[in-house]
PDB file of C-alpha atoms in Angstrom:
ATOM      1  CA  UNK A 106      12.184   6.949 -14.928  1.00 42.00           C
ATOM      2  CA  UNK A 107      15.372   5.648 -16.461  1.00 42.00           C
ATOM      3  CA  UNK A 108      15.745   3.353 -19.453  1.00 42.00           C
ATOM      4  CA  UNK A 109      17.764   0.844 -17.423  1.00 45.00           C
ATOM      5  CA  UNK A 110      14.643  -0.246 -15.520  1.00 48.00           C
ATOM      6  CA  UNK A 111      13.310  -3.519 -16.868  1.00 51.00           C
ATOM      7  CA  UNK A 112      10.179  -3.288 -19.039  1.00 47.00           C
ATOM      8  CA  UNK A 113       8.395  -5.778 -16.755  1.00 53.00           C
ATOM      9  CA  UNK A 114       8.223  -3.230 -13.962  1.00 56.00           C
ATOM     10  CA  UNK A 115       6.560  -0.395 -15.840  1.00 53.00           C
ATOM     11  CA  UNK A 116       3.612  -1.525 -17.897  1.00 52.00           C
ATOM     12  CA  UNK A 117       2.655   1.852 -19.341  1.00 50.00           C
ATOM     13  CA  UNK A 118       3.562   5.340 -18.104  1.00 59.00           C
ATOM     14  CA  UNK A 119       1.721   5.829 -14.833  1.00 87.00           C
ATOM     15  CA  UNK A 120       1.249   2.093 -14.221  1.00 91.00           C
ATOM     16  CA  UNK A 121       3.610  -0.001 -12.094  1.00 93.00           C
ATOM     17  CA  UNK A 122       3.840  -3.696 -11.471  1.00 94.00           C
ATOM     18  CA  UNK A 123       3.849  -4.997  -7.902  1.00 94.00           C
ATOM     19  CA  UNK A 124       6.004  -6.402  -6.413  1.00 93.00           C
ATOM     20  CA  UNK A 125       8.480  -3.681  -7.341  1.00 92.00           C
ATOM     21  CA  UNK A 126      11.875  -5.198  -8.002  1.00 88.00           C
ATOM     22  CA  UNK A 127      13.814  -1.960  -8.536  1.00 88.00           C
ATOM     23  CA  UNK A 128      13.814   0.845  -5.942  1.00 86.00           C
ATOM     24  CA  UNK A 129      14.282   3.397  -8.734  1.00 88.00           C
ATOM     25  CA  UNK A 130      10.600   2.899  -9.579  1.00 89.00           C
ATOM     26  CA  UNK A 131       9.643   4.259  -6.144  1.00 91.00           C
ATOM     27  CA  UNK A 132      12.347   6.929  -6.211  1.00 91.00           C
ATOM     28  CA  UNK A 133      10.942   8.238  -9.481  1.00 91.00           C
ATOM     29  CA  UNK A 134       7.506   8.905  -7.973  1.00 93.00           C
ATOM     30  CA  UNK A 135       6.630  12.170  -6.279  1.00 93.00           C
ATOM     31  CA  UNK A 136       3.824  13.272  -3.997  1.00 94.00           C
ATOM     32  CA  UNK A 137       0.744  14.013  -6.077  1.00 92.00           C
ATOM     33  CA  UNK A 138       1.489  11.556  -8.903  1.00 93.00           C
ATOM     34  CA  UNK A 139      -1.414   9.346  -9.928  1.00 94.00           C
ATOM     35  CA  UNK A 140      -0.433   5.721 -10.482  1.00 95.00           C
ATOM     36  CA  UNK A 141      -2.222   2.537 -11.485  1.00 95.00           C
ATOM     37  CA  UNK A 142      -1.051  -0.590  -9.659  1.00 96.00           C
ATOM     38  CA  UNK A 143      -1.105  -4.010 -11.317  1.00 96.00           C
ATOM     39  CA  UNK A 144       0.047  -7.222  -9.658  1.00 96.00           C
ATOM     40  CA  UNK A 145      -0.179  -8.881  -6.265  1.00 97.00           C
ATOM     41  CA  UNK A 146      -0.992  -6.800  -3.166  1.00 97.00           C
ATOM     42  CA  UNK A 147      -1.949  -7.819   0.383  1.00 97.00           C
ATOM     43  CA  UNK A 148      -4.708  -6.549   2.634  1.00 97.00           C
ATOM     44  CA  UNK A 149      -3.876  -5.973   6.293  1.00 96.00           C
ATOM     45  CA  UNK A 150      -5.548  -3.826   8.923  1.00 96.00           C
ATOM     46  CA  UNK A 151      -5.099  -3.135  12.653  1.00 94.00           C
ATOM     47  CA  UNK A 152      -5.331  -6.658  14.066  1.00 96.00           C
ATOM     48  CA  UNK A 153      -3.148  -8.136  11.314  1.00 97.00           C
ATOM     49  CA  UNK A 154      -0.549  -5.393  11.816  1.00 96.00           C
ATOM     50  CA  UNK A 155      -0.432  -6.139  15.532  1.00 96.00           C
ATOM     51  CA  UNK A 156       0.273  -9.801  14.764  1.00 97.00           C
ATOM     52  CA  UNK A 157       2.878  -8.928  12.130  1.00 97.00           C
ATOM     53  CA  UNK A 158       4.644  -6.673  14.654  1.00 95.00           C
ATOM     54  CA  UNK A 159       4.577  -9.484  17.221  1.00 96.00           C
ATOM     55  CA  UNK A 160       6.062 -11.851  14.621  1.00 95.00           C
ATOM     56  CA  UNK A 161       8.785  -9.283  13.890  1.00 93.00           C
ATOM     57  CA  UNK A 162       9.571  -9.030  17.596  1.00 91.00           C
ATOM     58  CA  UNK A 163       9.985 -12.808  17.807  1.00 94.00           C
ATOM     59  CA  UNK A 164      11.954 -13.077  14.572  1.00 93.00           C
ATOM     60  CA  UNK A 165       9.249 -15.257  12.993  1.00 95.00           C
ATOM     61  CA  UNK A 166       8.717 -15.574   9.256  1.00 95.00           C
ATOM     62  CA  UNK A 167       6.018 -13.345   7.770  1.00 95.00           C
ATOM     63  CA  UNK A 168       3.116 -14.789   5.763  1.00 96.00           C
ATOM     64  CA  UNK A 169       4.409 -12.980   2.642  1.00 96.00           C
ATOM     65  CA  UNK A 170       7.664 -11.406   1.508  1.00 95.00           C
ATOM     66  CA  UNK A 171       7.692  -7.663   2.263  1.00 93.00           C
ATOM     67  CA  UNK A 172      10.312  -6.953  -0.417  1.00 92.00           C
ATOM     68  CA  UNK A 173       8.709  -4.724  -3.038  1.00 92.00           C
ATOM     69  CA  UNK A 174       5.248  -5.749  -1.833  1.00 94.00           C
ATOM     70  CA  UNK A 175       2.242  -3.485  -1.297  1.00 96.00           C
ATOM     71  CA  UNK A 176       0.028  -3.649   1.776  1.00 97.00           C
ATOM     72  CA  UNK A 177      -3.483  -2.286   1.288  1.00 97.00           C
ATOM     73  CA  UNK A 178      -5.121  -1.100   4.494  1.00 97.00           C
ATOM     74  CA  UNK A 179      -8.487  -2.654   3.700  1.00 94.00           C
ATOM     75  CA  UNK A 180     -10.973  -5.153   5.099  1.00 87.00           C
ATOM     76  CA  UNK A 181     -12.980  -6.317   2.098  1.00 88.00           C
ATOM     77  CA  UNK A 182     -16.598  -7.343   2.394  1.00 86.00           C
ATOM     78  CA  UNK A 183     -17.531 -10.943   1.452  1.00 84.00           C
ATOM     79  CA  UNK A 184     -17.536 -11.777  -2.226  1.00 86.00           C
ATOM     80  CA  UNK A 185     -20.776 -11.884  -4.171  1.00 83.00           C
ATOM     81  CA  UNK A 186     -21.593 -14.914  -6.363  1.00 88.00           C
ATOM     82  CA  UNK A 187     -19.243 -15.049  -9.351  1.00 88.00           C
ATOM     83  CA  UNK A 188     -17.006 -12.247  -8.016  1.00 91.00           C
ATOM     84  CA  UNK A 189     -13.564 -12.592  -6.400  1.00 92.00           C
ATOM     85  CA  UNK A 190     -14.326 -10.036  -3.684  1.00 91.00           C
ATOM     86  CA  UNK A 191     -16.973  -7.694  -2.308  1.00 90.00           C
ATOM     87  CA  UNK A 192     -16.420  -3.975  -1.857  1.00 90.00           C
ATOM     88  CA  UNK A 193     -12.828  -3.117  -0.990  1.00 92.00           C
ATOM     89  CA  UNK A 194     -11.793   0.380  -0.050  1.00 90.00           C
ATOM     90  CA  UNK A 195      -9.061   1.987   2.026  1.00 94.00           C
ATOM     91  CA  UNK A 196      -9.277   2.370   5.773  1.00 93.00           C
ATOM     92  CA  UNK A 197      -7.660   5.148   7.782  1.00 95.00           C
ATOM     93  CA  UNK A 198      -3.905   4.562   7.608  1.00 96.00           C
ATOM     94  CA  UNK A 199      -3.190   6.303  10.902  1.00 96.00           C
ATOM     95  CA  UNK A 200      -4.566   3.259  12.712  1.00 96.00           C
ATOM     96  CA  UNK A 201      -1.493   1.318  11.540  1.00 97.00           C
ATOM     97  CA  UNK A 202       1.005   4.022  12.555  1.00 98.00           C
ATOM     98  CA  UNK A 203       1.905   2.276  15.813  1.00 97.00           C
ATOM     99  CA  UNK A 204       3.216  -0.740  13.868  1.00 97.00           C
ATOM    100  CA  UNK A 205       4.257   0.712  10.497  1.00 96.00           C
ATOM    101  CA  UNK A 206       7.761   2.020  11.384  1.00 97.00           C
ATOM    102  CA  UNK A 207       8.805  -1.415  12.693  1.00 95.00           C
ATOM    103  CA  UNK A 208       7.422  -3.214   9.634  1.00 95.00           C
ATOM    104  CA  UNK A 209       9.040  -0.673   7.297  1.00 95.00           C
ATOM    105  CA  UNK A 210      12.369  -1.303   9.038  1.00 95.00           C
ATOM    106  CA  UNK A 211      11.854  -5.031   8.367  1.00 93.00           C
ATOM    107  CA  UNK A 212      11.463  -4.450   4.625  1.00 93.00           C
ATOM    108  CA  UNK A 213       7.904  -3.259   3.991  1.00 94.00           C
ATOM    109  CA  UNK A 214       8.081  -0.389   1.482  1.00 93.00           C
ATOM    110  CA  UNK A 215       4.646   0.191  -0.029  1.00 96.00           C
ATOM    111  CA  UNK A 216       1.465   1.053   1.860  1.00 98.00           C
ATOM    112  CA  UNK A 217      -1.973   1.959   0.500  1.00 97.00           C
ATOM    113  CA  UNK A 218      -4.616   3.628   2.643  1.00 97.00           C
ATOM    114  CA  UNK A 219      -6.240   6.977   3.245  1.00 96.00           C
ATOM    115  CA  UNK A 220      -5.522   9.878   5.528  1.00 95.00           C
ATOM    116  CA  UNK A 221      -2.587  11.339   7.390  1.00 96.00           C
ATOM    117  CA  UNK A 222       0.464   9.470   8.709  1.00 97.00           C
ATOM    118  CA  UNK A 223       2.510  10.189  11.815  1.00 97.00           C
ATOM    119  CA  UNK A 224       5.942  11.871  11.690  1.00 97.00           C
ATOM    120  CA  UNK A 225       7.477   8.514  12.733  1.00 98.00           C
ATOM    121  CA  UNK A 226       5.982   6.795   9.675  1.00 98.00           C
ATOM    122  CA  UNK A 227       7.165   9.599   7.385  1.00 98.00           C
ATOM    123  CA  UNK A 228      10.690   9.327   8.805  1.00 98.00           C
ATOM    124  CA  UNK A 229      10.686   5.544   8.281  1.00 98.00           C
ATOM    125  CA  UNK A 230       9.477   6.027   4.695  1.00 97.00           C
ATOM    126  CA  UNK A 231      12.390   8.426   4.064  1.00 97.00           C
ATOM    127  CA  UNK A 232      14.976   6.253   5.808  1.00 97.00           C
ATOM    128  CA  UNK A 233      14.026   3.029   3.993  1.00 96.00           C
ATOM    129  CA  UNK A 234      12.977   4.470   0.596  1.00 95.00           C
ATOM    130  CA  UNK A 235       9.320   3.580   1.058  1.00 95.00           C
ATOM    131  CA  UNK A 236       6.133   5.082  -0.289  1.00 97.00           C
ATOM    132  CA  UNK A 237       2.603   5.702   0.925  1.00 98.00           C
ATOM    133  CA  UNK A 238      -0.150   5.653  -1.674  1.00 97.00           C
ATOM    134  CA  UNK A 239      -3.574   7.120  -0.957  1.00 96.00           C
ATOM    135  CA  UNK A 240      -6.613   5.387  -2.388  1.00 94.00           C
ATOM    136  CA  UNK A 241      -9.826   7.323  -2.776  1.00 88.00           C
ATOM    137  CA  UNK A 242     -12.334   6.604  -0.040  1.00 81.00           C
ATOM    138  CA  UNK A 243     -16.015   6.074  -0.862  1.00 81.00           C
ATOM    139  CA  UNK A 244     -15.473   4.122  -4.077  1.00 84.00           C
ATOM    140  CA  UNK A 245     -15.000   0.641  -2.604  1.00 88.00           C
ATOM    141  CA  UNK A 246     -17.436  -1.014  -5.029  1.00 86.00           C
ATOM    142  CA  UNK A 247     -15.609   0.555  -7.982  1.00 86.00           C
ATOM    143  CA  UNK A 248     -12.208  -0.479  -6.612  1.00 90.00           C
ATOM    144  CA  UNK A 249     -13.452  -4.061  -6.289  1.00 92.00           C
ATOM    145  CA  UNK A 250     -13.647  -4.157 -10.099  1.00 92.00           C
ATOM    146  CA  UNK A 251      -9.843  -3.915 -10.162  1.00 93.00           C
ATOM    147  CA  UNK A 252      -9.536  -7.145  -8.136  1.00 95.00           C
ATOM    148  CA  UNK A 253      -9.183 -10.229 -10.338  1.00 96.00           C
ATOM    149  CA  UNK A 254      -8.606 -12.815  -7.580  1.00 96.00           C
ATOM    150  CA  UNK A 255      -8.555 -12.996  -3.802  1.00 95.00           C
ATOM    151  CA  UNK A 256      -7.521 -15.570  -1.234  1.00 95.00           C
ATOM    152  CA  UNK A 257      -6.859 -15.565   2.505  1.00 96.00           C
ATOM    153  CA  UNK A 258      -3.198 -16.350   3.239  1.00 97.00           C
ATOM    154  CA  UNK A 259      -2.951 -15.644   7.005  1.00 97.00           C
ATOM    155  CA  UNK A 260      -4.912 -15.011  10.188  1.00 97.00           C
ATOM    156  CA  UNK A 261      -8.201 -16.439   8.887  1.00 96.00           C
ATOM    157  CA  UNK A 262      -9.648 -16.163  12.406  1.00 97.00           C
ATOM    158  CA  UNK A 263      -9.661 -12.360  11.976  1.00 95.00           C
ATOM    159  CA  UNK A 264     -12.477 -12.533   9.400  1.00 92.00           C
ATOM    160  CA  UNK A 265     -12.454  -9.429   7.220  1.00 89.00           C
ATOM    161  CA  UNK A 266      -9.162  -8.389   8.857  1.00 92.00           C
ATOM    162  CA  UNK A 267      -7.386 -11.565   7.710  1.00 96.00           C
ATOM    163  CA  UNK A 268      -4.481 -11.036   5.356  1.00 97.00           C
ATOM    164  CA  UNK A 269      -5.615 -11.569   1.784  1.00 97.00           C
ATOM    165  CA  UNK A 270      -3.579 -11.829  -1.365  1.00 97.00           C
ATOM    166  CA  UNK A 271      -5.248  -9.833  -4.132  1.00 97.00           C
ATOM    167  CA  UNK A 272      -4.394  -9.840  -7.803  1.00 97.00           C
ATOM    168  CA  UNK A 273      -5.270  -6.375  -9.085  1.00 97.00           C
ATOM    169  CA  UNK A 274      -5.281  -4.630 -12.436  1.00 96.00           C
ATOM    170  CA  UNK A 275      -5.014  -0.861 -12.733  1.00 94.00           C
ATOM    171  CA  UNK A 276      -5.902  -0.058  -9.117  1.00 95.00           C
ATOM    172  CA  UNK A 277      -5.924   3.772  -9.017  1.00 95.00           C
ATOM    173  CA  UNK A 278      -3.874   5.436  -6.269  1.00 96.00           C
ATOM    174  CA  UNK A 279      -2.064   8.718  -5.603  1.00 95.00           C
ATOM    175  CA  UNK A 280       1.385   9.171  -4.110  1.00 96.00           C
ATOM    176  CA  UNK A 281       0.575  10.698  -0.726  1.00 97.00           C
ATOM    177  CA  UNK A 282       4.080  10.525   0.792  1.00 97.00           C
ATOM    178  CA  UNK A 283       7.030   9.936  -1.487  1.00 96.00           C
ATOM    179  CA  UNK A 284      10.401   8.462  -0.509  1.00 96.00           C
ATOM    180  CA  UNK A 285      11.787  11.950   0.185  1.00 96.00           C
ATOM    181  CA  UNK A 286       9.027  12.667   2.725  1.00 96.00           C
ATOM    182  CA  UNK A 287       7.060  15.085   0.532  1.00 96.00           C
ATOM    183  CA  UNK A 288       3.480  14.868   1.743  1.00 96.00           C
ATOM    184  CA  UNK A 289       0.491  15.533  -0.525  1.00 94.00           C
ATOM    185  CA  UNK A 290      -1.745  16.125   2.497  1.00 90.00           C
ATOM    186  CA  UNK A 291       0.490  19.037   3.507  1.00 87.00           C
ATOM    187  CA  UNK A 292       1.313  20.493   0.089  1.00 81.00           C
ATOM    188  CA  UNK A 293      -2.308  20.225  -1.023  1.00 72.00           C
ATOM    189  CA  UNK A 294      -3.500  22.236   1.964  1.00 69.00           C
ATOM    190  CA  UNK A 295      -0.939  24.963   1.300  1.00 67.00           C
ATOM    191  CA  UNK A 296      -1.780  25.105  -2.394  1.00 68.00           C
ATOM    192  CA  UNK A 297      -5.461  25.752  -1.759  1.00 66.00           C
ATOM    193  CA  UNK A 298      -5.122  27.730   1.446  1.00 66.00           C
ATOM    194  CA  UNK A 299      -7.068  30.982   1.565  1.00 64.00           C
ATOM    195  CA  UNK A 300      -4.771  33.790   2.655  1.00 61.00           C
TER     196      UNK A 300
END
């Protein structure tokens, strides 16, 4: 990462602030890097993505600015007393692949989920300098500890699939697909393949 990037965007090495205001932050990441995310992210799953795609088709304003934002493919469970959120873990990203290329073309750059992505999503990530982070599945209760606040900002009728704005601190993720299209799910398989 270069010295010309503002200090507000990199908190410590390996930790980035969301929203990302400088594309060089994303360009400096490579598949396999572990990163901690701090800042505001948004949850959105299948039903919310369908509505966002419909809004894009009609030229309607989105419920949040995609520029430098991160969308977490998650449907958190209800909060417990005194906590901002219940368990929150990644859902299978492939379920959003039908809508992701369109939303990426409209400015969405950062996605967080788990599992493989389609070739169309990978191509959109490369074309628009995006990134796909993988969050570890099975540790939703632990990930909830990274959430400092939560509020529904759109599609409340969708229940757990409503879009939520989360303030997170040091949410652990891995770069699964970097902006050059390098894919950890592919390189990892080759690295540990038995010949």
